[in-house]
Amino acid sequence: MVLDQTMESLAPNDVVLISHLYVLADSTRHLIEVLDLLEAKQAYLVSIREGIDTRQALNQSFREIVQHLVALQSDVVSMATREGLSKAKELGKQTGRPRKADENIKRAIEMHQSKQYSLADIREQTGIRKSTLYRYLEQ
């Protein structure tokens, strides 16, 4: 990986500039490993989004640091989800909640328009919920 090669070639006083922590590490454990390597190489980290600059004395509270770690974990999960969805789409797989069968929707609409069935009856016989039925009726 390019990042690994970059990290190995660091010299004292070099600065690693990143936009977000998740660009650098994929977990808090990985982040600690990277920070240890930076310290061993006497190099620094600057993260724009989090406002972190290890060249300067710590100017954030412990609470703010923990918030950054929580955001890192959230970003990692979000990126993994986006990558998974993209990969699924490339493979032609449908993502999201499966759509209801068209015949069922038509039947539910006909039942509703006949005014002979309650919403509970329609749901029981077709499996179509009130909100889904109304969404199709609005179209």
PDB file of C-alpha atoms in Angstrom:
ATOM      1  CA  MET A   1       0.000   0.000   0.000  1.00  0.00           C
ATOM      2  CA  VAL A   2       1.212   3.511  -0.769  1.00  0.00           C
ATOM      3  CA  LEU A   3       0.577   4.672   2.812  1.00  0.00           C
ATOM      4  CA  ASP A   4       2.769   1.886   4.236  1.00  0.00           C
ATOM      5  CA  GLN A   5       5.613   2.853   1.886  1.00  0.00           C
ATOM      6  CA  THR A   6       5.183   6.516   2.814  1.00  0.00           C
ATOM      7  CA  MET A   7       5.224   5.715   6.526  1.00  0.00           C
ATOM      8  CA  GLU A   8       8.408   3.645   6.204  1.00  0.00           C
ATOM      9  CA  SER A   9      10.230   6.448   4.387  1.00  0.00           C
ATOM     10  CA  LEU A  10       9.452   9.131   6.976  1.00  0.00           C
ATOM     11  CA  ALA A  11      12.344  11.185   8.313  1.00  0.00           C
ATOM     12  CA  PRO A  12      12.505  13.174  11.564  1.00  0.00           C
ATOM     13  CA  ASN A  13      10.264  16.290  11.487  1.00  0.00           C
ATOM     14  CA  ASP A  14       8.276  15.068   8.453  1.00  0.00           C
ATOM     15  CA  VAL A  15       4.548  15.825   8.596  1.00  0.00           C
ATOM     16  CA  VAL A  16       1.809  13.424   7.483  1.00  0.00           C
ATOM     17  CA  LEU A  17      -1.119  15.599   6.352  1.00  0.00           C
ATOM     18  CA  ILE A  18      -4.545  13.938   6.049  1.00  0.00           C
ATOM     19  CA  SER A  19      -8.083  15.175   5.523  1.00  0.00           C
ATOM     20  CA  HIS A  20      -9.781  12.745   7.981  1.00  0.00           C
ATOM     21  CA  LEU A  21      -8.515  10.236  10.533  1.00  0.00           C
ATOM     22  CA  TYR A  22     -10.236   7.382   8.691  1.00  0.00           C
ATOM     23  CA  VAL A  23      -7.910   7.993   5.729  1.00  0.00           C
ATOM     24  CA  LEU A  24      -4.997   7.012   7.963  1.00  0.00           C
ATOM     25  CA  ALA A  25      -6.444   4.185  10.058  1.00  0.00           C
ATOM     26  CA  ASP A  26      -9.337   1.754   9.950  1.00  0.00           C
ATOM     27  CA  SER A  27      -9.747   1.343  13.718  1.00  0.00           C
ATOM     28  CA  THR A  28      -8.615   2.927  16.954  1.00  0.00           C
ATOM     29  CA  ARG A  29      -6.078   0.109  17.404  1.00  0.00           C
ATOM     30  CA  HIS A  30      -4.656   0.800  13.932  1.00  0.00           C
ATOM     31  CA  LEU A  31      -4.535   4.522  14.739  1.00  0.00           C
ATOM     32  CA  ILE A  32      -2.465   3.797  17.862  1.00  0.00           C
ATOM     33  CA  GLU A  33      -0.057   1.683  15.780  1.00  0.00           C
ATOM     34  CA  VAL A  34       0.344   4.508  13.256  1.00  0.00           C
ATOM     35  CA  LEU A  35       0.883   7.067  16.020  1.00  0.00           C
ATOM     36  CA  ASP A  36       3.522   4.808  17.595  1.00  0.00           C
ATOM     37  CA  LEU A  37       5.306   4.575  14.240  1.00  0.00           C
ATOM     38  CA  LEU A  38       5.166   8.354  13.787  1.00  0.00           C
ATOM     39  CA  GLU A  39       6.612   8.846  17.250  1.00  0.00           C
ATOM     40  CA  ALA A  40       9.386   6.328  16.594  1.00  0.00           C
ATOM     41  CA  LYS A  41      10.229   8.140  13.336  1.00  0.00           C
ATOM     42  CA  GLN A  42      10.005  11.519  15.123  1.00  0.00           C
ATOM     43  CA  ALA A  43       7.410  12.594  12.555  1.00  0.00           C
ATOM     44  CA  TYR A  44       4.133  14.472  13.041  1.00  0.00           C
ATOM     45  CA  LEU A  45       0.471  14.093  12.146  1.00  0.00           C
ATOM     46  CA  VAL A  46      -1.900  16.835  10.985  1.00  0.00           C
ATOM     47  CA  SER A  47      -5.562  15.937  10.434  1.00  0.00           C
ATOM     48  CA  ILE A  48      -7.592  18.761   8.917  1.00  0.00           C
ATOM     49  CA  ARG A  49     -11.152  17.720   9.847  1.00  0.00           C
ATOM     50  CA  GLU A  50     -10.347  16.912  13.449  1.00  0.00           C
ATOM     51  CA  GLY A  51      -7.991  19.874  13.904  1.00  0.00           C
ATOM     52  CA  ILE A  52      -5.219  17.616  15.182  1.00  0.00           C
ATOM     53  CA  ASP A  53      -1.617  18.776  14.895  1.00  0.00           C
ATOM     54  CA  THR A  54       0.905  16.731  16.872  1.00  0.00           C
ATOM     55  CA  ARG A  55       3.585  19.375  16.305  1.00  0.00           C
ATOM     56  CA  GLN A  56       1.871  21.510  18.936  1.00  0.00           C
ATOM     57  CA  ALA A  57       1.047  20.861  22.572  1.00  0.00           C
ATOM     58  CA  LEU A  58      -2.300  19.195  23.180  1.00  0.00           C
ATOM     59  CA  ASN A  59      -4.975  21.857  22.891  1.00  0.00           C
ATOM     60  CA  GLN A  60      -8.044  19.634  23.151  1.00  0.00           C
ATOM     61  CA  SER A  61      -9.910  18.173  26.105  1.00  0.00           C
ATOM     62  CA  PHE A  62     -10.081  14.439  26.659  1.00  0.00           C
ATOM     63  CA  ARG A  63     -13.785  14.630  25.742  1.00  0.00           C
ATOM     64  CA  GLU A  64     -12.935  16.152  22.337  1.00  0.00           C
ATOM     65  CA  ILE A  65     -10.325  13.465  21.714  1.00  0.00           C
ATOM     66  CA  VAL A  66     -12.840  10.728  22.512  1.00  0.00           C
ATOM     67  CA  GLN A  67     -15.352  12.388  20.168  1.00  0.00           C
ATOM     68  CA  HIS A  68     -12.750  12.198  17.384  1.00  0.00           C
ATOM     69  CA  LEU A  69     -12.231   8.491  18.088  1.00  0.00           C
ATOM     70  CA  VAL A  70     -15.986   7.871  17.968  1.00  0.00           C
ATOM     71  CA  ALA A  71     -16.159   9.772  14.664  1.00  0.00           C
ATOM     72  CA  LEU A  72     -13.280   7.661  13.343  1.00  0.00           C
ATOM     73  CA  GLN A  73     -15.131   4.440  14.120  1.00  0.00           C
ATOM     74  CA  SER A  74     -18.313   5.828  12.581  1.00  0.00           C
ATOM     75  CA  ASP A  75     -16.444   6.905   9.429  1.00  0.00           C
ATOM     76  CA  VAL A  76     -14.823   3.476   9.110  1.00  0.00           C
ATOM     77  CA  VAL A  77     -18.200   1.734   9.332  1.00  0.00           C
ATOM     78  CA  SER A  78     -19.734   4.212   6.886  1.00  0.00           C
ATOM     79  CA  MET A  79     -16.924   3.764   4.348  1.00  0.00           C
ATOM     80  CA  ALA A  80     -17.137  -0.034   4.609  1.00  0.00           C
ATOM     81  CA  THR A  81     -20.900   0.128   4.056  1.00  0.00           C
ATOM     82  CA  ARG A  82     -20.518   2.379   0.998  1.00  0.00           C
ATOM     83  CA  GLU A  83     -17.846   0.094  -0.444  1.00  0.00           C
ATOM     84  CA  GLY A  84     -20.058  -2.945   0.139  1.00  0.00           C
ATOM     85  CA  LEU A  85     -23.055  -1.289  -1.535  1.00  0.00           C
ATOM     86  CA  SER A  86     -20.927  -0.214  -4.504  1.00  0.00           C
ATOM     87  CA  LYS A  87     -19.535  -3.707  -4.902  1.00  0.00           C
ATOM     88  CA  ALA A  88     -23.033  -5.216  -4.711  1.00  0.00           C
ATOM     89  CA  LYS A  89     -24.285  -2.821  -7.401  1.00  0.00           C
ATOM     90  CA  GLU A  90     -21.324  -3.687  -9.644  1.00  0.00           C
ATOM     91  CA  LEU A  91     -22.283  -7.350  -9.291  1.00  0.00           C
ATOM     92  CA  GLY A  92     -25.855  -6.472 -10.272  1.00  0.00           C
ATOM     93  CA  LYS A  93     -27.349  -7.221  -6.870  1.00  0.00           C
ATOM     94  CA  GLN A  94     -30.336  -5.236  -5.659  1.00  0.00           C
ATOM     95  CA  THR A  95     -29.773  -3.330  -2.430  1.00  0.00           C
ATOM     96  CA  GLY A  96     -32.290  -2.083   0.086  1.00  0.00           C
ATOM     97  CA  ARG A  97     -35.644  -3.419   1.142  1.00  0.00           C
ATOM     98  CA  PRO A  98     -37.263  -5.736  -1.424  1.00  0.00           C
ATOM     99  CA  ARG A  99     -40.228  -4.249  -3.255  1.00  0.00           C
ATOM    100  CA  LYS A 100     -43.690  -5.710  -2.787  1.00  0.00           C
ATOM    101  CA  ALA A 101     -45.063  -7.801  -5.636  1.00  0.00           C
ATOM    102  CA  ASP A 102     -47.007  -5.676  -8.156  1.00  0.00           C
ATOM    103  CA  GLU A 103     -50.048  -7.970  -8.047  1.00  0.00           C
ATOM    104  CA  ASN A 104     -50.276  -7.494  -4.290  1.00  0.00           C
ATOM    105  CA  ILE A 105     -50.118  -3.706  -4.634  1.00  0.00           C
ATOM    106  CA  LYS A 106     -52.817  -3.718  -7.327  1.00  0.00           C
ATOM    107  CA  ARG A 107     -54.995  -5.948  -5.184  1.00  0.00           C
ATOM    108  CA  ALA A 108     -54.524  -3.715  -2.119  1.00  0.00           C
ATOM    109  CA  ILE A 109     -55.397  -0.595  -4.146  1.00  0.00           C
ATOM    110  CA  GLU A 110     -58.524  -2.269  -5.560  1.00  0.00           C
ATOM    111  CA  MET A 111     -59.571  -3.377  -2.068  1.00  0.00           C
ATOM    112  CA  HIS A 112     -59.070   0.156  -0.715  1.00  0.00           C
ATOM    113  CA  GLN A 113     -60.956   1.800  -3.581  1.00  0.00           C
ATOM    114  CA  SER A 114     -63.878  -0.608  -3.221  1.00  0.00           C
ATOM    115  CA  LYS A 115     -64.390   0.764   0.304  1.00  0.00           C
ATOM    116  CA  GLN A 116     -65.473  -2.712   1.413  1.00  0.00           C
ATOM    117  CA  TYR A 117     -62.300  -3.475   3.386  1.00  0.00           C
ATOM    118  CA  SER A 118     -60.665  -1.882   6.385  1.00  0.00           C
ATOM    119  CA  LEU A 119     -56.955  -1.106   6.379  1.00  0.00           C
ATOM    120  CA  ALA A 120     -56.477  -4.016   8.797  1.00  0.00           C
ATOM    121  CA  ASP A 121     -58.268  -6.359   6.334  1.00  0.00           C
ATOM    122  CA  ILE A 122     -56.101  -5.121   3.460  1.00  0.00           C
ATOM    123  CA  ARG A 123     -52.945  -5.641   5.455  1.00  0.00           C
ATOM    124  CA  GLU A 124     -54.026  -9.093   6.619  1.00  0.00           C
ATOM    125  CA  GLN A 125     -54.860 -10.277   3.099  1.00  0.00           C
ATOM    126  CA  THR A 126     -52.062  -8.608   1.114  1.00  0.00           C
ATOM    127  CA  GLY A 127     -49.299  -7.866   3.640  1.00  0.00           C
ATOM    128  CA  ILE A 128     -49.317  -4.226   2.467  1.00  0.00           C
ATOM    129  CA  ARG A 129     -49.048  -1.698   5.301  1.00  0.00           C
ATOM    130  CA  LYS A 130     -51.091   1.498   5.431  1.00  0.00           C
ATOM    131  CA  SER A 131     -48.090   3.754   4.717  1.00  0.00           C
ATOM    132  CA  THR A 132     -47.084   1.665   1.687  1.00  0.00           C
ATOM    133  CA  LEU A 133     -50.647   1.652   0.367  1.00  0.00           C
ATOM    134  CA  TYR A 134     -50.986   5.438   0.739  1.00  0.00           C
ATOM    135  CA  ARG A 135     -47.622   5.977  -0.958  1.00  0.00           C
ATOM    136  CA  TYR A 136     -48.846   4.015  -3.996  1.00  0.00           C
ATOM    137  CA  LEU A 137     -52.228   5.780  -3.936  1.00  0.00           C
ATOM    138  CA  GLU A 138     -50.471   9.172  -4.161  1.00  0.00           C
ATOM    139  CA  GLN A 139     -48.696   8.189  -7.383  1.00  0.00           C
TER     140      GLN A 139
END
